[in-house]
């Protein structure tokens, strides 16, 4: 690669790209941490994209019809921060660039949405950005179908690397996008042939272009340092109705002494190497300085966007008042006003009817109410529609023939589903929920963690939530999964005990604005425990007294979900022996810990012995059992301490000792 | 599909296959649970495979040079149980078939290795079996290189379905196998066009043949009901030096009223449908009965294997005594005798030198000792070799050119790596370990759970185990991961505090026979805390008194890994104020809970206030903090209650308050 030739061939382009490269060199060197190689390799692609194609307005980073740019190779964060600084986003000051990777800067090691203006999604865990982008593109199609192409008509551009494309999630994302024919999605593959361990060929011989083609993508291969080729490829990608992959052959750490090597992937901070590289670039400005004329050229790209945004505003204003208000409501993520009253009416009816149903079925009944009043919901399942009960309220199927559909057959792709939902949520305008078996939380785990980290209120409908699943056996029986989810920061884990609690959990999940929710739902029928209507949402308190002791209170039984009816039964047995027993339903531990201490003490007073019952591991219950304040009570746990087994559900509960009888025994042993 | 034509074309083959089909129909109907469709669809492939190709000896299910058959579509378990019964495996009686999916039967809903004789790996979570098979094939290549093709020369056959191939892990497995040119791996794709939600085309348009080809596989497409085509394809697959995929077009639930529909996927139990299906098959025997002549034909396949096994035994006996003993040792999974003494010597030296090093570096030093005395180790990393410090002891790289290599560049494939390691471990003869960042435990999670469920003593080397990772930020900083792993049954989670504890942890990990181990290792340097040599492995007790109180004991500080030095420092500060403080190092909670109660009480006596320090969430510490027996002590926790941030490690410890000063303050507030 002769830098001299590149400079001479397109001098104006070259200097704009060199600005991006010089910022990356300087920031990584100052931090002595980060990744120089990727920004240097992909600067040409990014420059052409922003210069010739991106619709964006730095003064309005939240403009709904902007193009989305997703850096799936999040370690190359300085490419993104450089773009934001150069094009004039207000919060991305030069000071921030200088504080790259330092405490409290906007320039975190990997781009974090919410933390940094105009960062569309949090990337770094490889493959996630690519998989998010599928959700962005789905949301765009859905909204265009609802509101028309005059107000919704933008593209999602992604840079993905070898790492993204080796991760399994890339397969799920690519196949889903191909099937859904997401024509507004354009992925650049930063094909530099290098990973951390060395050449890509050490671990991979996959021909990526053929692979995308096999899943229905439009594919092109170009020199990633040729601005004309890049421009032409983007134009062709936009013209094709399929999602597009542009395989851009690039040189990692272009122009440095470590170009095309694994050493070029990470920190390049040797002052001599940096000086020599800048010299090769023909870049003479001091560190962190961008010559005024070059900065002006970058800012002009943003000005083009301001004009486009103004035109778009006219189109939005031309909508009917009702339609415009609806557009604004869904983009803000506000639940419709009727939701609360509709759910209250449903709760009342459910309490009065008092039917025994599985909570996965309860969830379907609630969704039937929700989907009729919330046109922004977008449901789906990872090929378990009939088991997760996620298709309700007569919603149609979303596919290339019906963009008004709101139900997605995600296929056997839990991870891809979760990451796509993150993208949909971050795009805005839709409220995604999706189902699988609780045990397969494992497959979706990296994306579920990112929902929490990104404050994305995605709803996970996780059915078959215990050994109550029965015959499928231990591979399908969650045991540790409630513990895992409860250990994850910023995640609300709901395990409702009956239809009423399920409705309350759904209401909370849909009104949470900044955290994901998991609904853990039973396969098996559960006896109703909330048979008296209360308009107040008791689940909002996390835990509450479901049944008060009749005799003098000597025991407190706590349980969640399918085990609440066991607690109620055990309490009746204990009371029959004169042992006063309170039952506390615990549908959501996180919300309980957020209550004030006096409420928590009222629900769980010191003194009476405590037994918790849950068909999972003990770990998350220790704090409630052993007493937050120490020295409060004797306690015991009725649950699982190993994996499950294959047999009918009722046999398993009996064999593993999760019964009212076992509970009674443990209480009596402590008195 | 005309059944009549199939029957007539190959009558003898047909009746053998019909035996498999009839057992599947009967067992699923009796259980009213399970999956009829897949066994009916793949019976022809399975029959030809066993009839013409499989090397197996039902009398010796553990014969090391047997072919491995892996049912990645584990829900079709009756296909496998049928094969085992028909060919004459002793434990798979007709009684077991009749007890399909019942408590304590060998016929669990999904095949479980260890639980059922001759089940090579546990399948059900889709894609796992396929990904395990890559490990089986790697182990076979490694052992052939060590012991010669006369004693190691077998194939790994896999049945994978649409679900397996939609899961992301399939991509990681396929690409790894293609790169590694695993010529003894043969995968049948059960291409029936149906998933649970309906037609595959609802969610996928991927052309699977092209996709395998793009990753370097030998591919064929055949009619999956034509025994001659199946036989020819297997022969061709075996002859090709690349891994082979045979795309077999099949009909799910062949011959039933629900053939080729999603309804055919699950339970078919309507007696009339079953009767009609058997009639179409020309099958007249009563339920669960196999005519003697047909059973004899199946058993003859096993007899062929007995002959092959006898010939193999001669080859083994022809090896030198030393080589034969070594082969038997590694197949038993016994650690070499010198391991213990070598590690003891290493510990002594490390204690005496007392160097400050990161435990990931300590791990490399230990591996340098291990890899030189344990030729069966097979290391690797998911593209973080230089960060995980997993390449040590001068081991060479395993690839198609060097099958004697013992180090695998797994690529950016944490999940594929974990699943391959499961396969290697289950194959036997090698001891796999592999590294990634602790945070990416998330990506590997489904396979890590299966290590635990399958009692597979795989070693996970998880470095960068806290906010101590620093600038990479919250996407890369584990917070909840120790809690997740500790909540998982049958998993030993080690978080050593220095080089000596790291050596002890490795020794335990390599001598555990039936559970996986996770080593959580620091990125940052740690001060040594074990500077006095003890030949006893103190980590084996899970937790132990590292430093006794000098003044009257009023506080106990507990910590793991990188926070032990904080505890020691805090103890010194407290003692300086006259507050006697014990420090307990907790390298492995699971092992501590396995100690007898008197030991646990001695280490953590009731009375003194307790503070635990760990740069992770509090959840797993509650039991130790709050007191297993209730009413023991006041307590507090120093750790994380949310995600981390991007900044240098020492800044993060300070900002998040994980310091000796914060610990001292919490102790004093409780006294």
PDB file of N, CA and C in Angstrom, chain B residues 497-548:
ATOM      1  N   UNK B 497      -5.853 -15.465  44.811  1.00  0.00           N
ATOM      2  CA  UNK B 497      -5.389 -14.144  45.243  1.00  0.00           C
ATOM      3  C   UNK B 497      -3.958 -13.856  44.818  1.00  0.00           C
ATOM      4  N   UNK B 498      -3.194 -14.890  44.514  1.00  0.00           N
ATOM      5  CA  UNK B 498      -1.804 -14.668  44.102  1.00  0.00           C
ATOM      6  C   UNK B 498      -1.285 -15.903  43.382  1.00  0.00           C
ATOM      7  N   UNK B 499      -0.001 -15.951  43.151  1.00  0.00           N
ATOM      8  CA  UNK B 499       0.562 -17.047  42.369  1.00  0.00           C
ATOM      9  C   UNK B 499       0.387 -18.397  43.064  1.00  0.00           C
ATOM     10  N   UNK B 500       0.570 -18.413  44.393  1.00  0.00           N
ATOM     11  CA  UNK B 500       0.448 -19.687  45.112  1.00  0.00           C
ATOM     12  C   UNK B 500      -0.976 -20.219  45.016  1.00  0.00           C
ATOM     13  N   UNK B 501      -1.950 -19.371  45.274  1.00  0.00           N
ATOM     14  CA  UNK B 501      -3.344 -19.828  45.161  1.00  0.00           C
ATOM     15  C   UNK B 501      -3.682 -20.219  43.713  1.00  0.00           C
ATOM     16  N   UNK B 502      -3.079 -19.558  42.755  1.00  0.00           N
ATOM     17  CA  UNK B 502      -3.335 -19.915  41.353  1.00  0.00           C
ATOM     18  C   UNK B 502      -2.838 -21.330  41.063  1.00  0.00           C
ATOM     19  N   UNK B 503      -1.671 -21.650  41.589  1.00  0.00           N
ATOM     20  CA  UNK B 503      -1.139 -23.010  41.401  1.00  0.00           C
ATOM     21  C   UNK B 503      -2.041 -24.039  42.082  1.00  0.00           C
ATOM     22  N   UNK B 504      -2.519 -23.690  43.273  1.00  0.00           N
ATOM     23  CA  UNK B 504      -3.419 -24.618  43.983  1.00  0.00           C
ATOM     24  C   UNK B 504      -4.721 -24.814  43.206  1.00  0.00           C
ATOM     25  N   UNK B 505      -5.231 -23.720  42.664  1.00  0.00           N
ATOM     26  CA  UNK B 505      -6.485 -23.805  41.899  1.00  0.00           C
ATOM     27  C   UNK B 505      -6.302 -24.678  40.663  1.00  0.00           C
ATOM     28  N   UNK B 506      -5.211 -24.488  39.956  1.00  0.00           N
ATOM     29  CA  UNK B 506      -4.952 -25.309  38.765  1.00  0.00           C
ATOM     30  C   UNK B 506      -4.852 -26.783  39.129  1.00  0.00           C
ATOM     31  N   UNK B 507      -4.178 -27.061  40.236  1.00  0.00           N
ATOM     32  CA  UNK B 507      -4.047 -28.471  40.630  1.00  0.00           C
ATOM     33  C   UNK B 507      -5.418 -29.091  40.882  1.00  0.00           C
ATOM     34  N   UNK B 508      -6.285 -28.347  41.555  1.00  0.00           N
ATOM     35  CA  UNK B 508      -7.626 -28.858  41.833  1.00  0.00           C
ATOM     36  C   UNK B 508      -8.422 -29.013  40.541  1.00  0.00           C
ATOM     37  N   UNK B 509      -8.288 -28.028  39.663  1.00  0.00           N
ATOM     38  CA  UNK B 509      -9.036 -28.071  38.401  1.00  0.00           C
ATOM     39  C   UNK B 509      -8.649 -29.306  37.586  1.00  0.00           C
ATOM     40  N   UNK B 510      -7.357 -29.639  37.604  1.00  0.00           N
ATOM     41  CA  UNK B 510      -6.901 -30.755  36.772  1.00  0.00           C
ATOM     42  C   UNK B 510      -7.101 -32.113  37.425  1.00  0.00           C
ATOM     43  N   UNK B 511      -7.406 -32.112  38.708  1.00  0.00           N
ATOM     44  CA  UNK B 511      -7.637 -33.401  39.355  1.00  0.00           C
ATOM     45  C   UNK B 511      -9.127 -33.650  39.629  1.00  0.00           C
ATOM     46  N   UNK B 512      -9.938 -32.615  39.476  1.00  0.00           N
ATOM     47  CA  UNK B 512     -11.392 -32.836  39.522  1.00  0.00           C
ATOM     48  C   UNK B 512     -11.769 -33.753  38.365  1.00  0.00           C
ATOM     49  N   UNK B 513     -12.546 -34.760  38.649  1.00  0.00           N
ATOM     50  CA  UNK B 513     -12.900 -35.680  37.573  1.00  0.00           C
ATOM     51  C   UNK B 513     -14.281 -35.444  37.013  1.00  0.00           C
ATOM     52  N   UNK B 514     -15.104 -34.721  37.744  1.00  0.00           N
ATOM     53  CA  UNK B 514     -16.485 -34.659  37.286  1.00  0.00           C
ATOM     54  C   UNK B 514     -17.117 -33.273  37.408  1.00  0.00           C
ATOM     55  N   UNK B 515     -16.279 -32.234  37.378  1.00  0.00           N
ATOM     56  CA  UNK B 515     -16.917 -30.928  37.263  1.00  0.00           C
ATOM     57  C   UNK B 515     -15.970 -29.936  36.592  1.00  0.00           C
ATOM     58  N   UNK B 516     -16.556 -29.026  35.855  1.00  0.00           N
ATOM     59  CA  UNK B 516     -15.720 -27.999  35.240  1.00  0.00           C
ATOM     60  C   UNK B 516     -15.224 -27.014  36.280  1.00  0.00           C
ATOM     61  N   UNK B 517     -14.128 -26.364  35.951  1.00  0.00           N
ATOM     62  CA  UNK B 517     -13.590 -25.313  36.817  1.00  0.00           C
ATOM     63  C   UNK B 517     -13.476 -24.026  36.034  1.00  0.00           C
ATOM     64  N   UNK B 518     -13.702 -22.936  36.735  1.00  0.00           N
ATOM     65  CA  UNK B 518     -13.475 -21.625  36.159  1.00  0.00           C
ATOM     66  C   UNK B 518     -12.383 -20.959  36.977  1.00  0.00           C
ATOM     67  N   UNK B 519     -11.344 -20.491  36.313  1.00  0.00           N
ATOM     68  CA  UNK B 519     -10.319 -19.712  37.005  1.00  0.00           C
ATOM     69  C   UNK B 519     -10.564 -18.247  36.670  1.00  0.00           C
ATOM     70  N   UNK B 520     -10.928 -17.466  37.686  1.00  0.00           N
ATOM     71  CA  UNK B 520     -11.141 -16.024  37.493  1.00  0.00           C
ATOM     72  C   UNK B 520      -9.833 -15.329  37.848  1.00  0.00           C
ATOM     73  N   UNK B 521      -9.229 -14.711  36.848  1.00  0.00           N
ATOM     74  CA  UNK B 521      -7.865 -14.194  37.023  1.00  0.00           C
ATOM     75  C   UNK B 521      -7.787 -12.702  36.733  1.00  0.00           C
ATOM     76  N   UNK B 522      -6.867 -12.046  37.428  1.00  0.00           N
ATOM     77  CA  UNK B 522      -6.801 -10.589  37.320  1.00  0.00           C
ATOM     78  C   UNK B 522      -5.988 -10.144  36.116  1.00  0.00           C
ATOM     79  N   UNK B 523      -6.361  -8.993  35.598  1.00  0.00           N
ATOM     80  CA  UNK B 523      -5.510  -8.346  34.599  1.00  0.00           C
ATOM     81  C   UNK B 523      -4.334  -7.673  35.294  1.00  0.00           C
ATOM     82  N   UNK B 524      -4.625  -7.068  36.473  1.00  0.00           N
ATOM     83  CA  UNK B 524      -3.656  -6.205  37.144  1.00  0.00           C
ATOM     84  C   UNK B 524      -2.756  -6.996  38.089  1.00  0.00           C
ATOM     85  N   UNK B 525      -1.596  -6.456  38.374  1.00  0.00           N
ATOM     86  CA  UNK B 525      -0.676  -7.100  39.308  1.00  0.00           C
ATOM     87  C   UNK B 525      -1.268  -7.164  40.711  1.00  0.00           C
ATOM     88  N   UNK B 526      -0.992  -8.252  41.406  1.00  0.00           N
ATOM     89  CA  UNK B 526      -1.467  -8.415  42.786  1.00  0.00           C
ATOM     90  C   UNK B 526      -0.284  -8.693  43.697  1.00  0.00           C
ATOM     91  N   UNK B 527      -0.330  -8.079  44.863  1.00  0.00           N
ATOM     92  CA  UNK B 527       0.719  -8.355  45.851  1.00  0.00           C
ATOM     93  C   UNK B 527       0.552  -9.781  46.348  1.00  0.00           C
ATOM     94  N   UNK B 528       1.647 -10.517  46.564  1.00  0.00           N
ATOM     95  CA  UNK B 528       1.517 -11.892  47.062  1.00  0.00           C
ATOM     96  C   UNK B 528       0.964 -11.885  48.478  1.00  0.00           C
ATOM     97  N   UNK B 529       0.076 -12.825  48.784  1.00  0.00           N
ATOM     98  CA  UNK B 529      -0.452 -12.927  50.152  1.00  0.00           C
ATOM     99  C   UNK B 529      -0.008 -14.237  50.798  1.00  0.00           C
ATOM    100  N   UNK B 530       0.410 -15.183  49.992  1.00  0.00           N
ATOM    101  CA  UNK B 530       0.892 -16.475  50.518  1.00  0.00           C
ATOM    102  C   UNK B 530       2.403 -16.513  50.364  1.00  0.00           C
ATOM    103  N   UNK B 531       3.100 -15.918  51.322  1.00  0.00           N
ATOM    104  CA  UNK B 531       4.555 -15.808  51.200  1.00  0.00           C
ATOM    105  C   UNK B 531       5.289 -16.831  52.060  1.00  0.00           C
ATOM    106  N   UNK B 532       4.513 -17.659  52.760  1.00  0.00           N
ATOM    107  CA  UNK B 532       5.141 -18.720  53.550  1.00  0.00           C
ATOM    108  C   UNK B 532       4.708 -20.044  52.939  1.00  0.00           C
ATOM    109  N   UNK B 533       5.656 -20.884  52.576  1.00  0.00           N
ATOM    110  CA  UNK B 533       5.298 -22.114  51.861  1.00  0.00           C
ATOM    111  C   UNK B 533       4.587 -23.129  52.761  1.00  0.00           C
ATOM    112  N   UNK B 534       3.452 -23.618  52.265  1.00  0.00           N
ATOM    113  CA  UNK B 534       2.759 -24.750  52.907  1.00  0.00           C
ATOM    114  C   UNK B 534       2.570 -25.802  51.829  1.00  0.00           C
ATOM    115  N   UNK B 535       2.988 -27.030  52.090  1.00  0.00           N
ATOM    116  CA  UNK B 535       2.846 -28.017  51.014  1.00  0.00           C
ATOM    117  C   UNK B 535       1.374 -28.392  50.832  1.00  0.00           C
ATOM    118  N   UNK B 536       0.589 -28.263  51.892  1.00  0.00           N
ATOM    119  CA  UNK B 536      -0.839 -28.553  51.800  1.00  0.00           C
ATOM    120  C   UNK B 536      -1.525 -27.566  50.847  1.00  0.00           C
ATOM    121  N   UNK B 537      -2.502 -28.064  50.094  1.00  0.00           N
ATOM    122  CA  UNK B 537      -3.271 -27.203  49.195  1.00  0.00           C
ATOM    123  C   UNK B 537      -4.403 -26.546  49.992  1.00  0.00           C
ATOM    124  N   UNK B 538      -4.185 -25.309  50.414  1.00  0.00           N
ATOM    125  CA  UNK B 538      -5.183 -24.630  51.264  1.00  0.00           C
ATOM    126  C   UNK B 538      -6.434 -24.254  50.476  1.00  0.00           C
ATOM    127  N   UNK B 539      -6.277 -24.036  49.186  1.00  0.00           N
ATOM    128  CA  UNK B 539      -7.423 -23.697  48.347  1.00  0.00           C
ATOM    129  C   UNK B 539      -8.440 -24.834  48.318  1.00  0.00           C
ATOM    130  N   UNK B 540      -7.978 -26.050  48.567  1.00  0.00           N
ATOM    131  CA  UNK B 540      -8.874 -27.214  48.562  1.00  0.00           C
ATOM    132  C   UNK B 540      -9.972 -27.097  49.606  1.00  0.00           C
ATOM    133  N   UNK B 541      -9.718 -26.256  50.644  1.00  0.00           N
ATOM    134  CA  UNK B 541     -10.749 -26.073  51.679  1.00  0.00           C
ATOM    135  C   UNK B 541     -11.739 -24.968  51.295  1.00  0.00           C
ATOM    136  N   UNK B 542     -11.482 -24.319  50.187  1.00  0.00           N
ATOM    137  CA  UNK B 542     -12.413 -23.303  49.695  1.00  0.00           C
ATOM    138  C   UNK B 542     -12.204 -21.949  50.321  1.00  0.00           C
ATOM    139  N   UNK B 543     -12.056 -21.915  51.655  1.00  0.00           N
ATOM    140  CA  UNK B 543     -11.770 -20.674  52.375  1.00  0.00           C
ATOM    141  C   UNK B 543     -10.926 -21.048  53.574  1.00  0.00           C
ATOM    142  N   UNK B 544     -10.050 -20.170  53.960  1.00  0.00           N
ATOM    143  CA  UNK B 544      -9.172 -20.498  55.095  1.00  0.00           C
ATOM    144  C   UNK B 544      -8.672 -19.198  55.725  1.00  0.00           C
ATOM    145  N   UNK B 545      -8.202 -19.313  56.967  1.00  0.00           N
ATOM    146  CA  UNK B 545      -7.699 -18.139  57.675  1.00  0.00           C
ATOM    147  C   UNK B 545      -6.334 -17.792  57.102  1.00  0.00           C
ATOM    148  N   UNK B 546      -6.275 -16.651  56.459  1.00  0.00           N
ATOM    149  CA  UNK B 546      -5.016 -16.217  55.842  1.00  0.00           C
ATOM    150  C   UNK B 546      -4.176 -15.460  56.862  1.00  0.00           C
ATOM    151  N   UNK B 547      -4.854 -14.681  57.703  1.00  0.00           N
ATOM    152  CA  UNK B 547      -4.153 -13.841  58.675  1.00  0.00           C
ATOM    153  C   UNK B 547      -4.986 -13.824  59.946  1.00  0.00           C
ATOM    154  N   UNK B 548      -4.405 -14.198  61.059  1.00  0.00           N
ATOM    155  CA  UNK B 548      -5.165 -14.227  62.306  1.00  0.00           C
ATOM    156  C   UNK B 548      -5.127 -12.845  62.967  1.00  0.00           C
TER     157      UNK B 548
END
